[in-house]
Structures are given as structure tokens and as C-alpha cells.
């Protein structure tokens, strides 16, 4: 569900966006390496899912690669 992970020339690091989580400031995380940004994004995503479920909120519909949803 990581919608965008890219290198930011301005910030000089990799940034991750999760725009389907509209209540979270974007980018939601950043790190110096691609691998660290991806790992941290996974942790952020897990926390967002847990808190959404605990609050009774509906999760955003997942995006499936190779299919049009």
C-alpha cells in the first residue's frame, strides 16, 4: 500500500507517501536509504492499520498491481 517511495533532491533522502490515509501528514516517513525508507514505511503502515481498526475506522481499499481497481 506504499503509493510512492522516491528520492527527494530537496530533502536529500527517500520519502514515502501513503495518500490513501488522508489524516496522516505526507510524506509519512523518510530515511537516507531506499531500504530503510521501505522498512520504516512498513512499520508506519502497520501502526496505521492497527490504530484504524482499533478506532473502528474503515481501511482504504488496497491497490493491486497488475489490476485496475
Coordinates of C-alpha atoms in Angstrom, one line a residue:
X1 CA 0.0 0.0 0.0
X2 CA 3.0 2.3 -0.3
X3 CA 1.8 4.5 -3.1
X4 CA 5.0 6.4 -3.6
X5 CA 8.6 5.9 -2.5
X6 CA 11.0 8.3 -4.2
X7 CA 14.2 10.2 -3.7
X8 CA 13.8 13.9 -2.8
X9 CA 16.5 16.1 -4.1
X10 CA 15.3 18.9 -1.9
X11 CA 15.3 16.8 1.3
X12 CA 18.3 14.6 0.2
X13 CA 16.6 11.4 1.3
X14 CA 14.0 8.9 0.3
X15 CA 10.4 9.9 1.1
X16 CA 7.3 7.7 1.4
X17 CA 3.7 8.8 0.7
X18 CA 0.5 7.0 1.8
X19 CA -2.1 9.3 0.4
X20 CA -5.0 6.9 1.0
X21 CA -4.5 7.6 4.7
X22 CA -5.8 11.1 4.3
X23 CA -5.5 12.0 8.0
X24 CA -1.7 11.4 8.0
X25 CA 0.8 14.2 7.2
X26 CA 2.6 13.4 3.9
X27 CA 5.2 12.3 3.3
X28 CA 4.6 9.9 6.2
X29 CA 8.2 8.9 6.6
X30 CA 11.7 9.5 5.2
X31 CA 15.1 7.8 5.5
X32 CA 18.6 8.1 4.0
X33 CA 18.4 4.8 2.1
X34 CA 15.7 3.2 0.0
X35 CA 15.7 0.0 2.1
X36 CA 15.4 2.0 5.4
X37 CA 12.6 4.1 3.9
X38 CA 10.7 1.0 2.8
X39 CA 11.2 -0.8 6.1
X40 CA 10.0 2.3 8.0
X41 CA 7.0 2.7 5.7
X42 CA 6.0 -0.9 6.5
X43 CA 6.2 -0.1 10.3
X44 CA 4.1 3.1 9.8
X45 CA 1.6 1.2 7.7
X46 CA 1.2 -1.5 10.4
X47 CA 0.6 1.2 13.0
X48 CA -1.9 3.0 10.9
X49 CA -3.8 -0.3 10.2
X50 CA -3.8 -1.2 13.9
X51 CA -5.0 2.2 15.1
X52 CA -7.6 2.4 12.3
X53 CA -9.0 -1.0 13.3
X54 CA -8.9 -0.1 17.0
X55 CA -10.9 3.1 16.3
X56 CA -13.4 1.2 14.2
X57 CA -12.4 3.1 11.0
X58 CA -12.6 1.6 7.5
X59 CA -9.3 0.9 5.9
X60 CA -8.5 2.3 2.5
X61 CA -9.1 -0.1 -0.4
X62 CA -5.8 -1.8 -1.2
X63 CA -4.2 -1.1 -4.6
X64 CA -3.4 -4.3 -6.5
X65 CA -0.6 -4.2 -9.1
X66 CA -1.5 -5.5 -12.5
X67 CA -5.2 -5.0 -11.9
X68 CA -7.4 -2.0 -12.4
X69 CA -9.5 -1.4 -9.3

